[in-house]
mmCIF file of C-alpha atoms and ligand atoms in Angstrom:
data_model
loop_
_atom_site.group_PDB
_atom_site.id
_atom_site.type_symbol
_atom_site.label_atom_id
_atom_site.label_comp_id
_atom_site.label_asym_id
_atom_site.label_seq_id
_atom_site.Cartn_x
_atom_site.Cartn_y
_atom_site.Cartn_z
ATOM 1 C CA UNK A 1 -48.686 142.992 127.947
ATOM 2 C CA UNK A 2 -46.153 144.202 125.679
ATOM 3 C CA UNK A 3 -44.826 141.196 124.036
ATOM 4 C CA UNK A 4 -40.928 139.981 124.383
ATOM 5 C CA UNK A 5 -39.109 139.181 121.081
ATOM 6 C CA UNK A 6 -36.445 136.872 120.998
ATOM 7 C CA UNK A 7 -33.986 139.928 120.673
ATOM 8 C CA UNK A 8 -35.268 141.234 123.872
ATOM 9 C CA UNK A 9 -34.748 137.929 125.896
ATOM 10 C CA UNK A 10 -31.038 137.526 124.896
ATOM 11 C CA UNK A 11 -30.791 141.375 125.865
ATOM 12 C CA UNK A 12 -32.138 140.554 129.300
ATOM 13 C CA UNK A 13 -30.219 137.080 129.542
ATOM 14 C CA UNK A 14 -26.918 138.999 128.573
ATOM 15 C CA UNK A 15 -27.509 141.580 131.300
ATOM 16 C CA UNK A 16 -28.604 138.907 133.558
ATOM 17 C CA UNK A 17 -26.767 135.924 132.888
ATOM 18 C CA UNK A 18 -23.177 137.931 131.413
ATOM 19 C CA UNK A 19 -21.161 134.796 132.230
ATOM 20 C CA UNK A 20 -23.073 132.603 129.659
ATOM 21 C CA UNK A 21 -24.649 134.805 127.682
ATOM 22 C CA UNK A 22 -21.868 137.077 125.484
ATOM 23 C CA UNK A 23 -22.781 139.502 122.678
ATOM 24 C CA UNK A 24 -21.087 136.840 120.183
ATOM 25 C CA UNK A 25 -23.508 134.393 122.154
ATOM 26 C CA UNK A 26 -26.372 136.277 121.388
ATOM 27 C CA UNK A 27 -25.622 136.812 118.069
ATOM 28 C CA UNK A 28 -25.207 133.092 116.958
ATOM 29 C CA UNK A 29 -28.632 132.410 118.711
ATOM 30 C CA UNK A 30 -30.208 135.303 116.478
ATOM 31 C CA UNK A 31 -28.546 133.868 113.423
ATOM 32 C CA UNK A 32 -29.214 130.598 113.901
ATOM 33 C CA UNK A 33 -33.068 131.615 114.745
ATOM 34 C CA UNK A 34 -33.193 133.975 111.141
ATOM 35 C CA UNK A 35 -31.567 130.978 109.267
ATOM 36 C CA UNK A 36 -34.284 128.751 110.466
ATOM 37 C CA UNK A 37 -36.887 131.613 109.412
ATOM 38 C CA UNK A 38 -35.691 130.699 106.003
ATOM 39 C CA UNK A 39 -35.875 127.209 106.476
ATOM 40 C CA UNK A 40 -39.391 127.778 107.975
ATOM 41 C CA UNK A 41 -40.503 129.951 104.959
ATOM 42 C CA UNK A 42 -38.924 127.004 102.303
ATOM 43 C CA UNK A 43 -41.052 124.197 104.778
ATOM 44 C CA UNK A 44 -44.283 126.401 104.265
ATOM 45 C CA UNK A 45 -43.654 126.509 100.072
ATOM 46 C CA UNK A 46 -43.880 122.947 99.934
ATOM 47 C CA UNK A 47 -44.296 121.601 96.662
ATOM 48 C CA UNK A 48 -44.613 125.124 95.446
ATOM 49 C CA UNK A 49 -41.217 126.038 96.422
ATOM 50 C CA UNK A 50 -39.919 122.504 94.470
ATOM 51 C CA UNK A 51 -38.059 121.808 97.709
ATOM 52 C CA UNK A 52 -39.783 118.352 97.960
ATOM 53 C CA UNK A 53 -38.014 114.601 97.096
ATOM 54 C CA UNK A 54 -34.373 113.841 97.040
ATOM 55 C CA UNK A 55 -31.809 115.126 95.567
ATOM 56 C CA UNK A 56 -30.098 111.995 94.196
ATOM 57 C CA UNK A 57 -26.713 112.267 96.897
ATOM 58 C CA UNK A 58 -26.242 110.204 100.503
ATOM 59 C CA UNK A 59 -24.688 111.653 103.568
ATOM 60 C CA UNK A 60 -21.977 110.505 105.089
ATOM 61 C CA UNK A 61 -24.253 108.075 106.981
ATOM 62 C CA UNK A 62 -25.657 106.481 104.102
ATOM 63 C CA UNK A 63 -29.143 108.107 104.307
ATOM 64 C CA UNK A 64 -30.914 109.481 101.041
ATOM 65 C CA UNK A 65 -30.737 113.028 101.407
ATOM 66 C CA UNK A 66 -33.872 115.092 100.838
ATOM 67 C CA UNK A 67 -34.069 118.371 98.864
ATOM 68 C CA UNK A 68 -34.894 120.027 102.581
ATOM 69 C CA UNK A 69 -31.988 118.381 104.112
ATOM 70 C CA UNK A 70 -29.536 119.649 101.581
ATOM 71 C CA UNK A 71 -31.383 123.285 101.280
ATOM 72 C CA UNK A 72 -31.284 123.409 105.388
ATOM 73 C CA UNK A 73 -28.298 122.644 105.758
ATOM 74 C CA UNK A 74 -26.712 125.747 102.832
ATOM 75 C CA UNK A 75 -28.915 128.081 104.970
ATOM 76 C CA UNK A 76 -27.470 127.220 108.366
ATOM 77 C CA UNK A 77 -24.168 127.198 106.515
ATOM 78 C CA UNK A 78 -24.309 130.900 104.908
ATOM 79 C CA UNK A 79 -25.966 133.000 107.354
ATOM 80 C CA UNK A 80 -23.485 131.158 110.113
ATOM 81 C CA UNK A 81 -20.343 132.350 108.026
ATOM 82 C CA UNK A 82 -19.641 135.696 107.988
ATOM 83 C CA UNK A 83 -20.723 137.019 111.488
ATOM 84 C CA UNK A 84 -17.416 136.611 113.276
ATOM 85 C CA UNK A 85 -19.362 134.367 116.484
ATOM 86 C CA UNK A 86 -17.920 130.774 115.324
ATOM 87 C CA UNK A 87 -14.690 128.936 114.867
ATOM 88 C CA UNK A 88 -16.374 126.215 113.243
ATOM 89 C CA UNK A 89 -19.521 124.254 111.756
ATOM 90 C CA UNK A 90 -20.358 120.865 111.794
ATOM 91 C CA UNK A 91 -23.928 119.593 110.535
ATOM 92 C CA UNK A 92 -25.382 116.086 110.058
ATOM 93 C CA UNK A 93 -24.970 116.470 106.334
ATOM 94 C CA UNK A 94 -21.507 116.942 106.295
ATOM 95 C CA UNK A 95 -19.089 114.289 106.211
ATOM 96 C CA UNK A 96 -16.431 116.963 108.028
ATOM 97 C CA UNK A 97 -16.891 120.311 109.850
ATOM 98 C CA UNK A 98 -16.860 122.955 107.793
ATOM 99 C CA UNK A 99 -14.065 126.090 108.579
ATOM 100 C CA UNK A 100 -14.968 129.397 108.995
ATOM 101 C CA UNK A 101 -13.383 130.602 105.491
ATOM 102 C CA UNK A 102 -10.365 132.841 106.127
ATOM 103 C CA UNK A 103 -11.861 136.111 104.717
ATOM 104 C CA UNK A 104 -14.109 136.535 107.612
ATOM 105 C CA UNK A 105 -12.862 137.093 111.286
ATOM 106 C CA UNK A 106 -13.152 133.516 113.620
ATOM 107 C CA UNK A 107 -14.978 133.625 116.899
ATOM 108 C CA UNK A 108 -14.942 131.292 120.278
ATOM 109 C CA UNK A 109 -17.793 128.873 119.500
ATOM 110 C CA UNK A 110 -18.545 126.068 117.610
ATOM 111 C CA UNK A 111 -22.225 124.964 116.052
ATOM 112 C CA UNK A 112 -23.161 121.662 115.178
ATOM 113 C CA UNK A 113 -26.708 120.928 113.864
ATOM 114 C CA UNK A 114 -29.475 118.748 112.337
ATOM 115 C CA UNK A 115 -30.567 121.025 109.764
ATOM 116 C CA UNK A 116 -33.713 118.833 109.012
ATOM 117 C CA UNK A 117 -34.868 116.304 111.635
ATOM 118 C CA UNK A 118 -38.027 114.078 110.756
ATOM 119 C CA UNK A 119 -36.975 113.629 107.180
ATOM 120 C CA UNK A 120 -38.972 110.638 106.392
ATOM 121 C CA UNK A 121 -42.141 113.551 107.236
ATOM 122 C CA UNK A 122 -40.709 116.435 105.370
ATOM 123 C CA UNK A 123 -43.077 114.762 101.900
ATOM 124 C CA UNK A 124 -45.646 113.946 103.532
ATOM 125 C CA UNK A 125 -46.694 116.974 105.752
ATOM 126 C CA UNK A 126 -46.048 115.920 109.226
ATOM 127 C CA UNK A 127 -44.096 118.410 111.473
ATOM 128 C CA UNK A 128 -40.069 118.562 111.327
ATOM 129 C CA UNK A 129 -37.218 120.525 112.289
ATOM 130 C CA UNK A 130 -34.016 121.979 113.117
ATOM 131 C CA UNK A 131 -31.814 120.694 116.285
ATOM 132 C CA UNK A 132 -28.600 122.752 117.447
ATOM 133 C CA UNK A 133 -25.996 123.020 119.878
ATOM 134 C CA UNK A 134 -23.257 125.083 120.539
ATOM 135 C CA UNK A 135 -20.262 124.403 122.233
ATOM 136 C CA UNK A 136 -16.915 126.845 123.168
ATOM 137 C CA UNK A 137 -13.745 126.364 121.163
ATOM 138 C CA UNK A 138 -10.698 124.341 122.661
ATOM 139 C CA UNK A 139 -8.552 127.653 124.122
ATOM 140 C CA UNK A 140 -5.781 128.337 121.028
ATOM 141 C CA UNK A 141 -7.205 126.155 118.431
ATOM 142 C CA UNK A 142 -7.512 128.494 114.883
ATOM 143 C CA UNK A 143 -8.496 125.537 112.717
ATOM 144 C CA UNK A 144 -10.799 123.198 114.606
ATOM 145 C CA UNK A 145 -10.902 119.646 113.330
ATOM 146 C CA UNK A 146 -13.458 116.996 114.340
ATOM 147 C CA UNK A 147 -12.120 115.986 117.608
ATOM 148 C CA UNK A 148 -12.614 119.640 118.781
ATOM 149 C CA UNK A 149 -16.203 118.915 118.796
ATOM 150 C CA UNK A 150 -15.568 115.522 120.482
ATOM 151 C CA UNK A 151 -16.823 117.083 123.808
ATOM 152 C CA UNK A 152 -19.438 115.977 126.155
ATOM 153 C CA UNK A 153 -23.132 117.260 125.804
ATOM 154 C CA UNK A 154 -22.678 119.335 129.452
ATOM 155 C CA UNK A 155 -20.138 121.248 128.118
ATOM 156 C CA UNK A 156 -22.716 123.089 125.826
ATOM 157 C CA UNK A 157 -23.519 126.058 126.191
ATOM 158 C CA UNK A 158 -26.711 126.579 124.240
ATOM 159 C CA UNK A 159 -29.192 123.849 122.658
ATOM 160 C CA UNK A 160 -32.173 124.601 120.806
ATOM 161 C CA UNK A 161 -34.244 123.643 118.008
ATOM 162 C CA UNK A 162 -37.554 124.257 116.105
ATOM 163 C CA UNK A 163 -40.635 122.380 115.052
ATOM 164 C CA UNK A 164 -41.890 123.703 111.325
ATOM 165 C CA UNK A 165 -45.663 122.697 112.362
ATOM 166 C CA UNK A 166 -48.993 124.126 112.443
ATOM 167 C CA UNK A 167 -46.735 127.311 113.446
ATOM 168 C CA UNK A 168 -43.381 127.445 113.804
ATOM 169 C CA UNK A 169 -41.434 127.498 117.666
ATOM 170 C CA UNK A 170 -38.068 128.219 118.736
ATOM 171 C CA UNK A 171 -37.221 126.174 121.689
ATOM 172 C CA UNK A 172 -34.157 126.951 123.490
ATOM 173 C CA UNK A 173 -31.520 126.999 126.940
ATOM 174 C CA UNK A 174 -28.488 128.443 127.543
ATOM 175 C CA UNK A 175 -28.320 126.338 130.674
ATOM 176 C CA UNK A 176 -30.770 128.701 133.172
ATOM 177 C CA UNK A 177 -34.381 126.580 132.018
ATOM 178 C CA UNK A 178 -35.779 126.445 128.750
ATOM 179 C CA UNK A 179 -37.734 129.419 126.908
ATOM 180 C CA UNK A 180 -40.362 128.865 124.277
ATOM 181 C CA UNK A 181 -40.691 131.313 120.711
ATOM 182 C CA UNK A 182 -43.433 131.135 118.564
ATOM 183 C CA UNK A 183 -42.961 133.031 115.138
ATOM 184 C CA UNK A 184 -45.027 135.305 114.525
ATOM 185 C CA UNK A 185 -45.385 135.693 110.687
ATOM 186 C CA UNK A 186 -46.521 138.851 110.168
ATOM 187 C CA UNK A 187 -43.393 140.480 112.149
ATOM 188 C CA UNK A 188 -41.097 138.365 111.111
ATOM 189 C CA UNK A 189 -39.858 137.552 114.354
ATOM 190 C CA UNK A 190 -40.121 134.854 116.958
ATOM 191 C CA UNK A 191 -41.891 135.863 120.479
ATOM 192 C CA UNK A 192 -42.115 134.336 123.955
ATOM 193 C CA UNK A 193 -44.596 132.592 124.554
ATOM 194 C CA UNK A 194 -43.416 130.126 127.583
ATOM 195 C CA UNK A 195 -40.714 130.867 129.752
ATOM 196 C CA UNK A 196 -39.199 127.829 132.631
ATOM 197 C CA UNK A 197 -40.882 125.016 130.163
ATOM 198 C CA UNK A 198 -41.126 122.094 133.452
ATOM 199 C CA UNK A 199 -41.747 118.357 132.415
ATOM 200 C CA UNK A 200 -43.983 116.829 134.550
ATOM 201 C CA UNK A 201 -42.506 113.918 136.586
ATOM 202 C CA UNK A 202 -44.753 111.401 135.826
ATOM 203 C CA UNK A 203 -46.357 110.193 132.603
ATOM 204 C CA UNK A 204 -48.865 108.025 131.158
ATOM 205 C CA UNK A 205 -47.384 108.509 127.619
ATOM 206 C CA UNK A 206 -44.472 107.035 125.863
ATOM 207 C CA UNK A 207 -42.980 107.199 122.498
ATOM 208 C CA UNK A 208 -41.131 104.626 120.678
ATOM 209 C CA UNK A 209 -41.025 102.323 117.203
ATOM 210 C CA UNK A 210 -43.005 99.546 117.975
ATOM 211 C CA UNK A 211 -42.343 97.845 114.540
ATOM 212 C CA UNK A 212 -38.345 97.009 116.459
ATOM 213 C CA UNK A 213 -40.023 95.623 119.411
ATOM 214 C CA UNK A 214 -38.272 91.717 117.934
ATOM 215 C CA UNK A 215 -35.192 93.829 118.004
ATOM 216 C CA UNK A 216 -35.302 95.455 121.702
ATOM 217 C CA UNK A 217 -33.304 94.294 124.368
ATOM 218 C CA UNK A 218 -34.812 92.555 127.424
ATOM 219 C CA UNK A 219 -34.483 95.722 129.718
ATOM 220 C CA UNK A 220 -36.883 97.327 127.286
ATOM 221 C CA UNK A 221 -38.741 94.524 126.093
ATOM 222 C CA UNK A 222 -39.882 94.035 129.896
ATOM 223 C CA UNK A 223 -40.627 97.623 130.249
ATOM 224 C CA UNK A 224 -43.376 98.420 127.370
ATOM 225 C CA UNK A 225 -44.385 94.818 128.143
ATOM 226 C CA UNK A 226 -45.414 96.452 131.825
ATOM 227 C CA UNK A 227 -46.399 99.524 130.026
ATOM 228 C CA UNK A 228 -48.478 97.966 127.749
ATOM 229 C CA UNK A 229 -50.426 95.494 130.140
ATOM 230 C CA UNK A 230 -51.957 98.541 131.482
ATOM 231 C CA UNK A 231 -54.377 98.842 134.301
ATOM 232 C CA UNK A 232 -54.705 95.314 135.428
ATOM 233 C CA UNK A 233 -50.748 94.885 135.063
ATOM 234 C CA UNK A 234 -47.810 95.553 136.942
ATOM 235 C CA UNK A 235 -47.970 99.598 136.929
ATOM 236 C CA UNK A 236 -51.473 99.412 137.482
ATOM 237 C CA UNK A 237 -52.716 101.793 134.866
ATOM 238 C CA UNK A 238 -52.733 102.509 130.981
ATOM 239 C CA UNK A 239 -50.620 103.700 128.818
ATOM 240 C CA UNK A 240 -51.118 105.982 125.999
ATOM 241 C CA UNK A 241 -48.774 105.795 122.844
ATOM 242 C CA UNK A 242 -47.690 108.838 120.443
ATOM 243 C CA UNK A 243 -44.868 108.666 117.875
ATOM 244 C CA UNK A 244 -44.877 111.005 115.032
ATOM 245 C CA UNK A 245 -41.638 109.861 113.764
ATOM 246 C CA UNK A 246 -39.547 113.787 114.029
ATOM 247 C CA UNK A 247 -37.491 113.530 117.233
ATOM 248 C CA UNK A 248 -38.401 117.295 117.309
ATOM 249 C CA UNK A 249 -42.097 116.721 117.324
ATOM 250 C CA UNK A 250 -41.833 113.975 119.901
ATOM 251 C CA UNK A 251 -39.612 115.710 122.059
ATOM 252 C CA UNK A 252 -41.752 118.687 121.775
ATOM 253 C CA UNK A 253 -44.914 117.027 123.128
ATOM 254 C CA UNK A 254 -43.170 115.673 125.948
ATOM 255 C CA UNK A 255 -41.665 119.262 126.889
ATOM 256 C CA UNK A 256 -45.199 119.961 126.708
ATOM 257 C CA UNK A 257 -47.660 117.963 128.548
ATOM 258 C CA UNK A 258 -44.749 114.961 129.984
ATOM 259 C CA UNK A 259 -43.931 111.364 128.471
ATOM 260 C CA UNK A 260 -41.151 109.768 127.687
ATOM 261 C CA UNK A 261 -39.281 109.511 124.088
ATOM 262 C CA UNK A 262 -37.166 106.155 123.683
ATOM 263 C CA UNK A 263 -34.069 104.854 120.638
ATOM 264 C CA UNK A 264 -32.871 102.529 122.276
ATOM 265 C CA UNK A 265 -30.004 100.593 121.172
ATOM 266 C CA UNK A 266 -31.241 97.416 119.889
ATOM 267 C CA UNK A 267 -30.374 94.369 117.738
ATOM 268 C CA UNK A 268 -31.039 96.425 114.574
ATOM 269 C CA UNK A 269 -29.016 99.052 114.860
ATOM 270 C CA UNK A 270 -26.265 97.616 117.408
ATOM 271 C CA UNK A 271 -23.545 97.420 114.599
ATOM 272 C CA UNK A 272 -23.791 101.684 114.143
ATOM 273 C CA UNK A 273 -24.080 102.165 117.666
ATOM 274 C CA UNK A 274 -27.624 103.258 117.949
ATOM 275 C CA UNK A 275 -29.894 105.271 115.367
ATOM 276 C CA UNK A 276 -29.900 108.930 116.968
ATOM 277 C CA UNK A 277 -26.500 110.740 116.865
ATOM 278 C CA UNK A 278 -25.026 112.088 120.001
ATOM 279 C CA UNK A 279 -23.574 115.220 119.055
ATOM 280 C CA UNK A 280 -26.730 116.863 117.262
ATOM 281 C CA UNK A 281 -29.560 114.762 118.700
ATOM 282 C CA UNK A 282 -29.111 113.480 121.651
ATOM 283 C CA UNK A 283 -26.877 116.102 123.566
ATOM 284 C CA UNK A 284 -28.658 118.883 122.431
ATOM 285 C CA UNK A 285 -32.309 117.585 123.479
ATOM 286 C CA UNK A 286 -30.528 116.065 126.825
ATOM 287 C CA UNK A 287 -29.592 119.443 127.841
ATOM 288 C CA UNK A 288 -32.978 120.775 126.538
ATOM 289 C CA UNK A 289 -34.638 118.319 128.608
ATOM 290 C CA UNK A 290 -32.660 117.919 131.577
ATOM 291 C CA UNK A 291 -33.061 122.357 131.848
ATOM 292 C CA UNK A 292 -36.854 121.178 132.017
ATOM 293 C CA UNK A 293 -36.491 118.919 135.106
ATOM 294 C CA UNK A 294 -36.198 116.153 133.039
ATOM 295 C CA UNK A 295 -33.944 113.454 132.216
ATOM 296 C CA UNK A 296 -32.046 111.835 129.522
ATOM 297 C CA UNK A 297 -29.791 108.364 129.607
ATOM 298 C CA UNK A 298 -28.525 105.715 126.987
ATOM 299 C CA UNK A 299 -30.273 103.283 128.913
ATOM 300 C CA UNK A 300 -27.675 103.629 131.700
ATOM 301 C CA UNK A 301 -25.847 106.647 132.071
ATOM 302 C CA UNK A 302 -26.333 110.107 131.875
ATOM 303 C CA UNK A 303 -26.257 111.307 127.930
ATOM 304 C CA UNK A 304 -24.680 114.353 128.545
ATOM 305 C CA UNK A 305 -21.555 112.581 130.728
ATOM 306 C CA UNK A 306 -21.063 110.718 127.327
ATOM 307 C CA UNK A 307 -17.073 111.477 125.982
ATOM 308 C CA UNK A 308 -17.987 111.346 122.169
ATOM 309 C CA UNK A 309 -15.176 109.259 120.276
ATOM 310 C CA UNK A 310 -16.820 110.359 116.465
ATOM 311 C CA UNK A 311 -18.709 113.483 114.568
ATOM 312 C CA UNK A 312 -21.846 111.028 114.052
ATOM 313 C CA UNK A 313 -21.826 108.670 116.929
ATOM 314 C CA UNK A 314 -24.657 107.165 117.422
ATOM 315 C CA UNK A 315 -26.164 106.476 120.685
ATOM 316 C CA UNK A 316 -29.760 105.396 122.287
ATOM 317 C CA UNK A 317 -31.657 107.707 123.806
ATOM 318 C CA UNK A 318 -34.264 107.618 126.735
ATOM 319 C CA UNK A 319 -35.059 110.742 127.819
ATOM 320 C CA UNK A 320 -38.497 112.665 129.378
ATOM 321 C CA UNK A 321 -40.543 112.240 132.787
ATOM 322 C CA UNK A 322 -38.026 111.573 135.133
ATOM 323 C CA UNK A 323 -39.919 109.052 137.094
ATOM 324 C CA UNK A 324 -39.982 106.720 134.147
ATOM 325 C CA UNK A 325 -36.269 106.986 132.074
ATOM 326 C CA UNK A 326 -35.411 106.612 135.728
ATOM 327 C CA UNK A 327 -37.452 103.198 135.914
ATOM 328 C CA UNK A 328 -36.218 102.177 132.712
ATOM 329 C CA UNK A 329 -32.446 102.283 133.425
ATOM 330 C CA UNK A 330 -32.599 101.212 136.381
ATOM 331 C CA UNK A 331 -33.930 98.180 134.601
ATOM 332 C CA UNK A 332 -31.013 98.073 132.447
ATOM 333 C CA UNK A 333 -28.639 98.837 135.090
ATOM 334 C CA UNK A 334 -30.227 95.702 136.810
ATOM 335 C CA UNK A 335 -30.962 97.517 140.227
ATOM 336 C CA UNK A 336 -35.045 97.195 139.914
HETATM 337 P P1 AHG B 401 -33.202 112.634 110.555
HETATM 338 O O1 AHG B 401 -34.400 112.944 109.733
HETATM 339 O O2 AHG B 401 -32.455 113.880 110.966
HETATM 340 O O3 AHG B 401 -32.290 111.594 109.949
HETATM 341 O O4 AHG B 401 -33.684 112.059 111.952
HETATM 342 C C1 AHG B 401 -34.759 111.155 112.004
HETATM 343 C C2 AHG B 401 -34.774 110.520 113.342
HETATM 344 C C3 AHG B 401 -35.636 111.207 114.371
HETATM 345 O O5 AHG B 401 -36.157 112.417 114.017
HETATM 346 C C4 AHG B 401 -36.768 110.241 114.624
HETATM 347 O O6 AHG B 401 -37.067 110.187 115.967
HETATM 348 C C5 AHG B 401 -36.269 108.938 114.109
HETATM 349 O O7 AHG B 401 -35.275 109.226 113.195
HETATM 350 C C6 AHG B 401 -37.358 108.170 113.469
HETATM 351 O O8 AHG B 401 -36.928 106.883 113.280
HETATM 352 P P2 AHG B 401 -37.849 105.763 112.594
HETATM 353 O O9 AHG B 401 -37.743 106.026 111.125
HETATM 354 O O10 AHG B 401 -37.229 104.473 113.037
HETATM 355 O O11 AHG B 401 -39.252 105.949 113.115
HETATM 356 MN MN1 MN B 402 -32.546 113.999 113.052
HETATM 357 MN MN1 MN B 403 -31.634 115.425 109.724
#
């Protein structure tokens, strides 16, 4: 079987899907996917490439920033430029969005990003990656500010990211299921490898910080309590744990083989709202997820009904097997 580059599938989507899928669509998906090539190619250098340890600087949110967060995050920037797809940037690493500078021509959509999730694993080793999401431009805005991005996570239009691991994968949706890419070094492109990813509805596997469990609400204290009493408790079998500590990672194995990925809210983080942001986190791995039969809540509503009110809102996050982030808000929401 002849195998399908990326380039191919947004051909066929475009043909197929021309409502979502525009040229200037498909060619902010195939920049975005080339810019995290590079990022892929600096990941693989490691300490050869110097692009270990900090840099010295914190981001807007007060977190160190790491060599590969800063490097990332000039990639994304330059290749996203000059192709005449975006109106605007916006990027964990940046206190503001960025403008499309005036010597290049402005397009309809906007791109906001994680350039480098999993930072705490970029030293040692451990998979990490990219997160994105794109939404459309307000109609008649030229110069989008912040709140033009301030839009819920079903209004986007494509989500995607990529986990620099034992090989590097493209996941991504423009709304009509989710599509899997593995890169394929040699050709220096990324392939299909799974189309329709499904989540399975039910899971014996969860992923969450254990080390906050003094921190966690009741709601969630009650559930991994249940969870963890295994067979002879309440859900009457055991549970397996799995945290790698890269959102991407995590997320990944769920898309794969089911679980469920919880940040919840708790007594830690209350004051900043949560420890995951909304706009380049959570909405963009809600969509992701929900595209894979899936769901994804704050505990008790829908992520991606969420009006954002800030650039780096925080938020929790419970998303996965349906069966259980179902179970798990309804135990916040009281009604089981
Ligand atoms: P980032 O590296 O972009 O700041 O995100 C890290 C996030 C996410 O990837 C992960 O799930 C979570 O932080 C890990 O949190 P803990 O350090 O509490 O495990
Ligand atoms: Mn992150
Ligand atoms: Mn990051």
């Amino acid at each position: 079987m002849t195998a399908i580059s990326l380039t191919r599938f947004l051909l066929e989507a475009q043909r197929e899907h021309p409502d979502v899928m525009t040229p200037d669509l498909r060619l902010l998906v195939e920049v975005v996917a080339r810019a995290c090539k590079t990022i892929s190619n600096a990941v693989n250098k490691g300490a050869l490439g110097n692009v270990l340890g900090n840099v010295g600087t914190t981001n807007v949110q007060g977190e160190a920033q790491k060599k590969l967060d800063v490097l990332s995050n000039e990639i994304l920037l330059e290749a996203n430029e000059w192709g005449g797809h975006l109106a605007a940037l916006a990027s964990e690493e940046m206190d503001e969005p960025h403008p499309i500078p005036n010597r290049f021509p402005k397009g309809e959509y906007l791109l906001v990003f994680d350039p480098l999730d999993g930072s705490s694993n970029i030293d040692v080793n451990v998979s990490i990656g990219t997160i994105f999401s794109v939404l459309r431009c307000p109609e008649g805005v030229r110069e989008p500010t912040a709140d033009d991005f301030l839009q819920p996570g079903s209004r986007q239009v494509v989500a995607g990211y990529t986990v620099y691991g034992p090989s590097t994968i493209l996941v991504l949706t423009f709304g009509r299921g989710v599509a899997c890419f593995t890169l394929d070094r040699e050709q220096g492109s990324f392939v299909l490898t799974q189309r329709d990813l499904r989540i399975p509805e039910d899971t014996s596997e969860y992923a969450i910080n254990a080390s906050n469990r003094r921190h966690w609400d009741p709601p969630v204290q009650r559930y991994i309590a249940e969870l963890d009493a295994g067979r002879t408790g309440p859900r009457g079998r055991d549970f397996n744990m799995r945290w790698v500590g890269s959102m991407v990672a995590d997320v990944h194995r769920i898309l794969t083989r089911g679980g469920i990925f919880m940040y919840p809210v708790d007594a830690k983080c209350r004051d900043k709202g949560g420890r995951l942001r909304l706009l380049y986190e959570a909405n963009p791995m809600g969509f992701i997820v929900e595209q894979a039969g899936g769901a994804a809540t704050d505990g008790r509503q829908r992520i991606l009904d969420v009006p954002p009110q800030a650039l780096h809102q925080r938020i929790g996050v419970f998303l996965g097997s349906r069966n259980e982030v179902e179970r798990v808000t309804a135990y916040h929401l009281g009604t089981a």
